[in-house]
Coordinates of C-alpha atoms and ligand atoms in Angstrom, one line a residue:
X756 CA -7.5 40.9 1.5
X757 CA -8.3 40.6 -2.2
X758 CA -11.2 38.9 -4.2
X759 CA -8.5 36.2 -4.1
X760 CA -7.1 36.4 -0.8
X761 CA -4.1 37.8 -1.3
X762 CA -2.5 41.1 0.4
X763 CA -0.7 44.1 -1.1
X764 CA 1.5 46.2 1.0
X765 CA 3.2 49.4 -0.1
X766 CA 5.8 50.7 1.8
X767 CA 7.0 54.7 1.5
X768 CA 10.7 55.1 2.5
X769 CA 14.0 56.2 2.3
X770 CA 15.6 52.7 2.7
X771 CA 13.7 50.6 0.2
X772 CA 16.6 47.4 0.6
X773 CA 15.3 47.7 4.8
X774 CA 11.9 46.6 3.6
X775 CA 12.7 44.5 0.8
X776 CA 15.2 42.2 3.1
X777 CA 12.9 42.0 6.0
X778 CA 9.9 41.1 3.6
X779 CA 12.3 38.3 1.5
X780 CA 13.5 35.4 4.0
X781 CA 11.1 33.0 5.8
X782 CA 8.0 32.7 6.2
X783 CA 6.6 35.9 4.5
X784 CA 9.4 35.1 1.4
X785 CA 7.4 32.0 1.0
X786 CA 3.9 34.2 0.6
X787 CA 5.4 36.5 -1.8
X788 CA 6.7 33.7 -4.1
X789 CA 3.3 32.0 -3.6
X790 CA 1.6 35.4 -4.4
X791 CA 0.0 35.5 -1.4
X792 CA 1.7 38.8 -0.5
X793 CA 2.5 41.6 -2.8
X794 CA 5.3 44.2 -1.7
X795 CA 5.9 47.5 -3.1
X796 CA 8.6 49.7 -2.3
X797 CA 9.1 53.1 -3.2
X798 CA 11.8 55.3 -2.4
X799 CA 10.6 58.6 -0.9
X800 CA 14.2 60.3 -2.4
X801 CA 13.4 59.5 -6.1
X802 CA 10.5 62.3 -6.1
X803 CA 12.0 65.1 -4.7
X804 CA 13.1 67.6 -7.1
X805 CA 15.9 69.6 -5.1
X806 CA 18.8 68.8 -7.4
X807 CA 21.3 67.4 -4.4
X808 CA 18.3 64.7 -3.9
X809 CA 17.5 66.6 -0.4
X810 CA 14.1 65.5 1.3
X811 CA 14.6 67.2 4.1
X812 CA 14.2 70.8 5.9
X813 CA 14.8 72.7 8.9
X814 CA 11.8 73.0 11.4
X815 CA 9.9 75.9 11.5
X816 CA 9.9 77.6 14.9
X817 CA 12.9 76.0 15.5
X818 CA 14.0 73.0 17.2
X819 CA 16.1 70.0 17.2
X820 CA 17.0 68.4 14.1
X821 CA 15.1 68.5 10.6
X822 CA 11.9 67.5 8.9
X823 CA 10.8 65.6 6.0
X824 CA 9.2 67.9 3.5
X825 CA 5.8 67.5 2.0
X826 CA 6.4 67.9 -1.9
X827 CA 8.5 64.4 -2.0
X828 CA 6.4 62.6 0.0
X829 CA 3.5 63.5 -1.6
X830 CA 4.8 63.2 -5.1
X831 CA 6.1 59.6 -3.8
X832 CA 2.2 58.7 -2.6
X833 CA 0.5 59.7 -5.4
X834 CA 2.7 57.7 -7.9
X835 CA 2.5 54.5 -6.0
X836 CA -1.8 55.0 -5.5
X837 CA -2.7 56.2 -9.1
X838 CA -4.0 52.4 -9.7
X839 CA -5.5 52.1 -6.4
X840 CA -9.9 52.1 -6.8
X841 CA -10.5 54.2 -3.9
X842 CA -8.3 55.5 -1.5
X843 CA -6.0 53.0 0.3
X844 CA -5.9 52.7 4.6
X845 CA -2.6 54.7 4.7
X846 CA -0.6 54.3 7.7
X847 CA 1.8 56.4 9.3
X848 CA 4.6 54.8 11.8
X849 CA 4.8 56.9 14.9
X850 CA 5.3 57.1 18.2
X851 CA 2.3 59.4 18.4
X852 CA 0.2 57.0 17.4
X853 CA -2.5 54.4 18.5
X854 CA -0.4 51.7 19.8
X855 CA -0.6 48.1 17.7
X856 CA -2.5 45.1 18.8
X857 CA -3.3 41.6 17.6
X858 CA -7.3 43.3 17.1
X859 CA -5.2 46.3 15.2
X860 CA -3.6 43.2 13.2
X861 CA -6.9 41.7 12.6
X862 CA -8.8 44.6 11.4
X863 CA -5.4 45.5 9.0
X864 CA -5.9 42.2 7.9
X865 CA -9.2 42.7 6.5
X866 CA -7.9 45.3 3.9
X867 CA -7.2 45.2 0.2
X868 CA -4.1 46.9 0.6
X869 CA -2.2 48.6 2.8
X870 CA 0.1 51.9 2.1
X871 CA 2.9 52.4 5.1
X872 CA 4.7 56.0 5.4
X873 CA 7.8 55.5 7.5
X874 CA 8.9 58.9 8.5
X875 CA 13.2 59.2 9.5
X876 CA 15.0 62.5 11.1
X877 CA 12.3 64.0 13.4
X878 CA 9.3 63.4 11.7
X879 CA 7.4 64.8 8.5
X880 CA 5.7 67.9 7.2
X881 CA 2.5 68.0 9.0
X882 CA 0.4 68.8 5.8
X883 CA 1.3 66.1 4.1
X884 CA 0.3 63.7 6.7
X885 CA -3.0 65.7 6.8
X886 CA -3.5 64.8 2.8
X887 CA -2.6 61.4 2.8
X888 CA -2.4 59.7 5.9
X889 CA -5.4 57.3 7.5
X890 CA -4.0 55.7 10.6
X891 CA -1.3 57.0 12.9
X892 CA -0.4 53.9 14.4
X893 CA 2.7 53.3 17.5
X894 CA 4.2 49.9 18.1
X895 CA 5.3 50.7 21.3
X896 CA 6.1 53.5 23.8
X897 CA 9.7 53.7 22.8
X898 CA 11.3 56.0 20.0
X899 CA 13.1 54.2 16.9
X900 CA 15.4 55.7 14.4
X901 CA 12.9 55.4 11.8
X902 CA 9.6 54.0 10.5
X903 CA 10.9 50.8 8.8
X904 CA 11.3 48.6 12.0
X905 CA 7.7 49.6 12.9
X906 CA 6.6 49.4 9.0
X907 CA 7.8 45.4 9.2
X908 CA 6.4 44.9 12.4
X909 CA 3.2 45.7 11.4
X910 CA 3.5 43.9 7.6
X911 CA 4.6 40.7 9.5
X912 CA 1.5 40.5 12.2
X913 CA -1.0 41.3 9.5
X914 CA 0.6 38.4 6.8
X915 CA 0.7 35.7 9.1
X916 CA -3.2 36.5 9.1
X917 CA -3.8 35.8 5.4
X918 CA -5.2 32.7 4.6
X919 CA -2.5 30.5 3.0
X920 CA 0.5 32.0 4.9
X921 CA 0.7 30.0 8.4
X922 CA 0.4 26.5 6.5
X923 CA -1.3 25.6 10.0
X924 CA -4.5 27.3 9.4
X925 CA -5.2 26.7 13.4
X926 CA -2.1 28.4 14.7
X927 CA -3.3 31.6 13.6
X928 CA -6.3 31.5 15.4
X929 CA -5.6 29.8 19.0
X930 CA -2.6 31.4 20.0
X931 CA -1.5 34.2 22.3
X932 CA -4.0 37.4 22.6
X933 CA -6.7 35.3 21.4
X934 CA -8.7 34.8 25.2
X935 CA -6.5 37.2 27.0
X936 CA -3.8 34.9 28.2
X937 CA -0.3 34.6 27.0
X938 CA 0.7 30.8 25.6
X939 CA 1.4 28.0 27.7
X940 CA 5.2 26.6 27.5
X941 CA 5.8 24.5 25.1
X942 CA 8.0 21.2 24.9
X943 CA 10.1 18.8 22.1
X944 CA 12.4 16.3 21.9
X945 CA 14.0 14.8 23.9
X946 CA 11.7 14.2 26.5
X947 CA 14.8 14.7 29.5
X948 CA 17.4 17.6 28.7
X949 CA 19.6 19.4 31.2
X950 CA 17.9 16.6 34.0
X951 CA 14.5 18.5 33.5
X952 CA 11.9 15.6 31.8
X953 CA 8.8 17.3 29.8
X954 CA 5.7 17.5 32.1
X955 CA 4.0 13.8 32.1
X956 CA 0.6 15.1 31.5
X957 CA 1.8 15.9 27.5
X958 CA 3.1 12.3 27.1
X959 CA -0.4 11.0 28.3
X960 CA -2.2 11.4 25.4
X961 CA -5.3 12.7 27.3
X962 CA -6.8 16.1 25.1
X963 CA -8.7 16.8 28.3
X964 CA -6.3 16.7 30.3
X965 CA -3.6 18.5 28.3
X966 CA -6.0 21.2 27.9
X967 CA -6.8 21.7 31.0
X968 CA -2.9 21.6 32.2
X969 CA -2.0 23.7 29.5
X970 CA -5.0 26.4 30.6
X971 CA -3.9 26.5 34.4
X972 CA 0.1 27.0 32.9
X973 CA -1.4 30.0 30.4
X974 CA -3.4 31.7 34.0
X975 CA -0.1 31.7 35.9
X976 CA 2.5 33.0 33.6
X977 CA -0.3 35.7 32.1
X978 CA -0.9 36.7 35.8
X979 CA 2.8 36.9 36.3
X980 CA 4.3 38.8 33.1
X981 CA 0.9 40.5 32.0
X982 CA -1.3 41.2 35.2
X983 CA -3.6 43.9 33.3
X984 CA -4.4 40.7 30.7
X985 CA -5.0 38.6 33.3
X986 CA -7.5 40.7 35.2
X987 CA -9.5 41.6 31.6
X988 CA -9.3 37.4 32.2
X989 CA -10.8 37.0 35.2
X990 CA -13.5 39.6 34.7
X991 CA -14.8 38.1 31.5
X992 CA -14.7 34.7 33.3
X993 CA -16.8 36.1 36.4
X994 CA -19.4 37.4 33.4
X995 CA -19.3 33.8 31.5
X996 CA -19.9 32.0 35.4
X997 CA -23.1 34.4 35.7
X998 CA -24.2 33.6 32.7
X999 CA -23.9 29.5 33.3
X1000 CA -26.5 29.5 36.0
X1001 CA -29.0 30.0 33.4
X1002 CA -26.8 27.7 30.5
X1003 CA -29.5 26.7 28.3
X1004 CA -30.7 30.8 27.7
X1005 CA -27.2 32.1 27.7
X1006 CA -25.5 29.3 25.7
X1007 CA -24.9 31.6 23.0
X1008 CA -23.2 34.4 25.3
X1009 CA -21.4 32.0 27.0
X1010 CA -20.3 30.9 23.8
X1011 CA -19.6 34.5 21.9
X1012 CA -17.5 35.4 25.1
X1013 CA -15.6 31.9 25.6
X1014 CA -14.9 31.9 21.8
X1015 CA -13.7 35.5 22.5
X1016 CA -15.7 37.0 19.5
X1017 CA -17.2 39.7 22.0
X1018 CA -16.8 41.9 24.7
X1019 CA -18.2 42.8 27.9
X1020 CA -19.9 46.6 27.2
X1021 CA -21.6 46.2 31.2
X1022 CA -22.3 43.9 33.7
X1023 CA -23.4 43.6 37.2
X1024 CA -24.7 40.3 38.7
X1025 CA -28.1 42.0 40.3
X1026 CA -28.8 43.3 37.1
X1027 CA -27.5 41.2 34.0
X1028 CA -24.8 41.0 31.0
X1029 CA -25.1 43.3 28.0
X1030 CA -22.2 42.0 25.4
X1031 CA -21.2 43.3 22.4
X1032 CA -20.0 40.7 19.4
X1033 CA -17.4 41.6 17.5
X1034 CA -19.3 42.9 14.0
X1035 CA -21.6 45.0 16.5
X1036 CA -24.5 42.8 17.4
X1037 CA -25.4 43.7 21.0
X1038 CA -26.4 40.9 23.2
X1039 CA -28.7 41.7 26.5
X1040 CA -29.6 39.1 29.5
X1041 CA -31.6 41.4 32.3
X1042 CA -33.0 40.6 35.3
X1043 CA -35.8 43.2 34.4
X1044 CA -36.4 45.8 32.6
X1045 CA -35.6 48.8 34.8
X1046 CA -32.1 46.5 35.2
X1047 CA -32.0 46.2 31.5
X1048 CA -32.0 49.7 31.0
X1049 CA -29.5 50.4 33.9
X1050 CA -27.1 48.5 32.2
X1051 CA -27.7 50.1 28.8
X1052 CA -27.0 53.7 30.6
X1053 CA -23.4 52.0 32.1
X1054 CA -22.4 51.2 28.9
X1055 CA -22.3 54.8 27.9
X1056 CA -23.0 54.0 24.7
X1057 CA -25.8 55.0 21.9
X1058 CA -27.7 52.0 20.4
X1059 CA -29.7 53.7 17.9
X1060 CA -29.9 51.2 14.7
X1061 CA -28.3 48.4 16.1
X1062 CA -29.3 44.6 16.0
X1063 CA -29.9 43.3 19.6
X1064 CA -30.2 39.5 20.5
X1065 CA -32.1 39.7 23.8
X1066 CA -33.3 37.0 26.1
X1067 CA -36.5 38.8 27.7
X1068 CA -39.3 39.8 25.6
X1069 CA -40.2 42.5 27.9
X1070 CA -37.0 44.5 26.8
X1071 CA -38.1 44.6 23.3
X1072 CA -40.3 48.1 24.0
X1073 CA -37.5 49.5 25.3
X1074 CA -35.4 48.7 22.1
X1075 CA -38.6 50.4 20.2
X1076 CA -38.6 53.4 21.8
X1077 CA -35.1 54.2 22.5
X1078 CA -33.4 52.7 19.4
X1079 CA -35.7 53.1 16.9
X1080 CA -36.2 49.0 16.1
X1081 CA -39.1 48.2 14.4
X1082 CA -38.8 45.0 13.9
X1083 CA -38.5 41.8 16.2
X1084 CA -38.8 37.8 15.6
X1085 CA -38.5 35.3 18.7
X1086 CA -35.9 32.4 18.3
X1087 CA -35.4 28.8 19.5
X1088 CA -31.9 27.5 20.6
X1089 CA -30.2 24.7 19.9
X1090 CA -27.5 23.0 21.5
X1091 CA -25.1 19.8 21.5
X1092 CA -23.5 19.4 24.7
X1093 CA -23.3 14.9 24.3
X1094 CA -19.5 15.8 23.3
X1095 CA -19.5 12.6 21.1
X1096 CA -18.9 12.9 17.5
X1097 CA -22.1 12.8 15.3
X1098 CA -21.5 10.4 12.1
X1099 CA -21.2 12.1 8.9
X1100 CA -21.6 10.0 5.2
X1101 CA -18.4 9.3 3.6
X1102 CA -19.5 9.5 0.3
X1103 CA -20.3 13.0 0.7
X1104 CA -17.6 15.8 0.1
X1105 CA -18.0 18.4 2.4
X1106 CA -15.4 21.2 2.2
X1107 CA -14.6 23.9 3.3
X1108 CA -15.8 27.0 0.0
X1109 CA -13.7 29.7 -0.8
X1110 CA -14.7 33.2 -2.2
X1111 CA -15.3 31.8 -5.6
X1112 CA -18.0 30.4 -4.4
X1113 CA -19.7 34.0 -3.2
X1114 CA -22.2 34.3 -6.3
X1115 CA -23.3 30.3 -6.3
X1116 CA -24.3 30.8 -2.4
X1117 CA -25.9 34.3 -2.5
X1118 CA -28.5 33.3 -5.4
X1119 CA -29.8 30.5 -3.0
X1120 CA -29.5 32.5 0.4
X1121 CA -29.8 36.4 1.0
X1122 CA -32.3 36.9 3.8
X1123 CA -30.4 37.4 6.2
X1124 CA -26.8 38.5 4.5
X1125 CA -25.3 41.5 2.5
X1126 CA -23.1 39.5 -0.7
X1127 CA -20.4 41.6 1.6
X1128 CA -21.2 39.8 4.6
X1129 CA -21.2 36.7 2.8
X1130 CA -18.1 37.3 1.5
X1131 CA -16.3 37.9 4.2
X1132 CA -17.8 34.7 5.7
X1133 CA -16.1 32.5 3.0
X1134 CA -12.6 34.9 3.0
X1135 CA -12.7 33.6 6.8
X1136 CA -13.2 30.2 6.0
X1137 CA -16.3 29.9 8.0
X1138 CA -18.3 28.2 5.3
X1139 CA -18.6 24.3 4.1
X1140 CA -20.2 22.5 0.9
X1141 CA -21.4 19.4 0.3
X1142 CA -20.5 18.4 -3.0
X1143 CA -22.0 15.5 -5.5
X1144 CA -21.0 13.9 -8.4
X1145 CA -22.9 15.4 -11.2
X1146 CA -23.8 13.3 -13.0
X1147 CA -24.8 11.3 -10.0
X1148 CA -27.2 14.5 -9.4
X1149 CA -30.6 12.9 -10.8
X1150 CA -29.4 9.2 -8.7
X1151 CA -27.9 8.1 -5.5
X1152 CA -24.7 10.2 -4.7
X1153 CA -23.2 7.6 -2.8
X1154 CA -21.8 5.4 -6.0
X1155 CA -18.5 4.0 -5.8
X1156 CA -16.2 6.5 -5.5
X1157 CA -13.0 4.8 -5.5
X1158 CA -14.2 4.1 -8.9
X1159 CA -14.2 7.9 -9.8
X1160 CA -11.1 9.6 -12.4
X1161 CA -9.2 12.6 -11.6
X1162 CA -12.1 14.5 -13.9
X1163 CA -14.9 13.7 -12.0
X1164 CA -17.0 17.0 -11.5
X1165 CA -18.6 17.9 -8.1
X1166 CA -21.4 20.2 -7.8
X1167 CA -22.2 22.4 -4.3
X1168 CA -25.4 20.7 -3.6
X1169 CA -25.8 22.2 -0.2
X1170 CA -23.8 24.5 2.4
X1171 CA -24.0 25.6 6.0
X1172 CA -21.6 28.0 8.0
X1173 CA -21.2 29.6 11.4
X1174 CA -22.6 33.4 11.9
X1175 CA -20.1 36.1 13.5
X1176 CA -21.7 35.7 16.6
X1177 CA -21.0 31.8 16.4
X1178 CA -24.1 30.3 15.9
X1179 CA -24.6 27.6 13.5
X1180 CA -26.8 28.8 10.5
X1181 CA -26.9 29.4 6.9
X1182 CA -28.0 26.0 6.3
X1183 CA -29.3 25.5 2.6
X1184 CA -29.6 22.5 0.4
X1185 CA -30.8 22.7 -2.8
X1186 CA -34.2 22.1 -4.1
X1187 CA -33.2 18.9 -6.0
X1188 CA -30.9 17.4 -3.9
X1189 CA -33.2 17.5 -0.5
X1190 CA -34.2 14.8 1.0
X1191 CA -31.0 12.3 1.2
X1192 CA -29.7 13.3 4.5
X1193 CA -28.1 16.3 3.4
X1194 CA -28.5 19.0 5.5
X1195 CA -28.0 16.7 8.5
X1196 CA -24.3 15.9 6.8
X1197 CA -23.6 19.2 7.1
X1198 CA -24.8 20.1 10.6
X1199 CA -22.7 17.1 11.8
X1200 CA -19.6 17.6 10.4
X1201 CA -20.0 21.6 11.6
X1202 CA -20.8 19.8 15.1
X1203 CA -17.8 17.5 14.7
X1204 CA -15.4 20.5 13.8
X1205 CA -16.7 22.5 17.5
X1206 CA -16.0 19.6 19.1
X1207 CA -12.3 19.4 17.8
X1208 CA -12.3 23.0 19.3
X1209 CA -14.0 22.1 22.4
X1210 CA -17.1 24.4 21.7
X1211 CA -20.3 23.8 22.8
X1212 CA -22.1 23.7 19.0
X1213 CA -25.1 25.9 18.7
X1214 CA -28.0 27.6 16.7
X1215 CA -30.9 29.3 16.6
X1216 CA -34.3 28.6 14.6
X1217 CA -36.5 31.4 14.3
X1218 CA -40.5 30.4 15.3
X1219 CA -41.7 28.4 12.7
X1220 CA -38.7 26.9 11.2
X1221 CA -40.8 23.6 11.4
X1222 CA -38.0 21.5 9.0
X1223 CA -35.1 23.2 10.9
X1224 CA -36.3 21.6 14.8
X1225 CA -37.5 18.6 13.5
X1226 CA -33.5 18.3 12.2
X1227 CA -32.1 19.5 15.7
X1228 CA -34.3 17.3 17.2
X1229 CA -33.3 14.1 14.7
X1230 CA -29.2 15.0 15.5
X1231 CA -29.7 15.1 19.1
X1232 CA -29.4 18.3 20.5
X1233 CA -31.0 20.3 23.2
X1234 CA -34.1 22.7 21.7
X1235 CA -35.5 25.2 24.2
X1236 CA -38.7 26.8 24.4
X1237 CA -38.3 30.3 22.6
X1238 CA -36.1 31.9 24.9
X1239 CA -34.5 34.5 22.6
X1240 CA -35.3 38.3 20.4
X1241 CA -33.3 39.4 17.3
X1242 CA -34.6 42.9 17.2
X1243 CA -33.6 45.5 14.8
Ligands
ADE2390 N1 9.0 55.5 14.7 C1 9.9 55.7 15.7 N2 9.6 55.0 16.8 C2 8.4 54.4 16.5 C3 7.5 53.6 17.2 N3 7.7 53.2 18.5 N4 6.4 53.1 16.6 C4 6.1 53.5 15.3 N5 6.9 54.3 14.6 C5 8.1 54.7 15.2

């Protein structure tokens, strides 16, 4: 993605019209007339400088059929990069390559730009792809005539991730591949077709209920069609029921793997869960420290200069000596599990901030963020603003404001967003506009918008966050003792 959001493919081949046609109807027209996709073509055959327009060469050693040659290819790469900062993630469509995913799709998605190679006849000049090529990436274990299929493929899973594209900013996020079960069936008018009527429980108008129908449909068929899914399923559930006899320390790894924005790196029930989020936060629960350490050893991994979340203090030595933190600062947690819908002021705006707003946020909070990380926050839409009148700014914000003109400027008097790991944080309101509820706005309507997603809302104040508790306290949630270590 770009500072504004948008996506820029490039696309390497012999049959430019392929890509152009397959990136120009629908859904992914739409983005490219909304600039929300940019497509380049360029075709391979205009660079090569054999005067019968050849690209193409018998295979050294021998063997069946021919080769694409280097020279074009090259010549081809380097004309459609020479505005390109630094080098773009270049991708070469192959069978020998590391099969696509929805969490290939995702990372894609997080990219500037993109630069697709798609190879044709029996592959391409091996140096070449040495020089320019960053990813050899396989949609399948089958053999295509070509690269442009796979190219496409790829283009479409990765666009329907850019903000803006799926006008349903949910769908996106909730659907297939995101816990490890396939979708539930679906239903439309009319209710009866064929003599089969749509299952009563979606005409009830009970969430609950639907949700819960519509889980136990989504275990069947994903143990039916996609047994392997199903098991990674059932093992992460077995991890999340460990985990819940113990809810108020574990909320937020209950939470991180429910929410699916970890991963199991080792578990065993004598000894404890050691989790791994998603940006590479590693969360530890041990029964002790000797089962701590077991269950750093199964992971097989090397923690050196990580950040750990722990819930036993008596691991944090452990974490000193054998992955060099230094540093460590005990946490309260916080959590709202009343499931009713805390009330928010309606004269308030509260909003979700874009990118734009990067600079404005990182002047006010930077302790515990990168301006990358921040960044990437707001491109994911995880933060929200409260916004005031300004001239209302040295008065009451709540004036009339159905009495307000199309004009009226709002200023970001406050925002609050939800860390990678889930948590509720980055809660800031501005020197001059504390003290009129504020900060509680914007706690409830983040509280309010986990509920919609049936999330248990959650944070964590570090000791001595005296304003922070009392708040928790004032919205009604659940503040433990200090049950948790950031260590790093
Ligand atoms: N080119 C030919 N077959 C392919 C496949 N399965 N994936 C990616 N590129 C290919």
């Amino acid at each position: 993605m770009r500072e504004d959001g948008s996506m820029r493919f490039c696309v390497l081949t012999l049959f430019p019209q392929m890509i152009e046609q397959g990136m120009g109807e629908s859904i992914l027209g739409n983005a490219r007339e909304q600039g929300l996709i940019e497509l380049q073509t360029v075709d391979i055959r205009d660079y090569t400088k054999d005067k019968h327009r050849k690209v193409d060469d018998y295979t050294y050693g021998g063997g069946a059929g021919m080769l694409m040659q280097a020279q074009p290819v090259y010549d081809a790469y380097q004309e459609a990069t020479k505005e390109c900062g630094k080098r773009p993630r270049t991708i070469y469509v192959t069978p020998q390559g590391r099969v696509f995913d929805q969490k290939l799709a995702v990372e894609l998605s997080k990219e500037k730009e993109l630069v697709f190679l798609c190879g044709h006849y029996e592959g391409v000049d091996e140096r070449v792809l040495e020089e320019i090529v960053t990813d050899r990436i396989s949609i399948g274990d089958y053999v295509l005539t070509g690269g442009e299929l796979p190219a496409l493929v790829i283009m479409d899973a990765v666009s329907r991730l850019v903000p803006g594209v799926l006008h349903n900013e949910e769908s996106a996020r909730t659907e297939t591949f995101d816990n490890d079960l396939l979708e539930y069936p679906q239903y439309t008018r009319p209710e009866c077709w064929h003599g089969k009527r749509v299952p009563q429980v979606l005409l009830s108008g009970d969430h609950r209920k639907i949700n819960a129908w519509r889980l136990e449909e989504a275990k069947k068929h994903t143990k039916v069609q996609r047994p392997d899914l199903y098991a990674a399923y059932e093992y992460r559930q077995k991890v999340i029921r460990w985990l819940s006899r113990k809810k108020r320390q574990h909320i937020h790894m209950m939470e991180l793997l429910k929410r699916n924005l970890g991963r199991v790196l080792a578990f065993d029930p004598k000894d404890g869960a050691l989790l791994e989020e998603n940006t590479g936060v590693i969360m530890l629960s041990c029964t002790s420290v000797e089962a701590g350490e077991r269950l750093f050893a199964a992971s097989g991994a090397d923690f050196t200069g990580r950040l750990f979340c722990v819930c036993q203090e008596e691991i944090i030595p452990v974490l000193r000596s054998r992955c060099q933190a230094t540093e460590a600062r005990g946490c309260y947690q916080a959590y709202y599990t009343r499931g009713v819908p805390l009330p928010v002021s309606k004269e308030l705006d509260i909003r979700r901030l874009d990118e734009s707003y990067a600079e404005e946020i990182f002047a006010e909070y930077h302790e515990l963020v990168t301006f990358e990380e921040l960044k990437e926050h707001l491109a994911r839409g995880d933060m929200y603003g409260a916004f005031v009148k300004k001239k209302a700014a040295g008065t009451a914000f709540h004036e009339d404001k159905a009495a307000e003109g199309e004009n009226t400027e709002y200023e970001l008097a406050g925002f609050i967003g939800t860390h990678s790991e889930g948590a509720l944080g980055m809660l800031q309101v501005r020197p001059r506009f504390r003290r009129r509820g504020i900060a509680a706005a914007l706690e409830s309507h983040m509280i309010n918008e986990a509920l919609t997603r049936e999330e248990i809302p959650f944070g964590q104040i570090f000791e001595g966050n005296e304003a922070s508790l009392h708040l928790q306290r004032k919205l009604g949630l659940n503040v433990t003792d200090i049950i948790l270590w950031w260590v790093w």
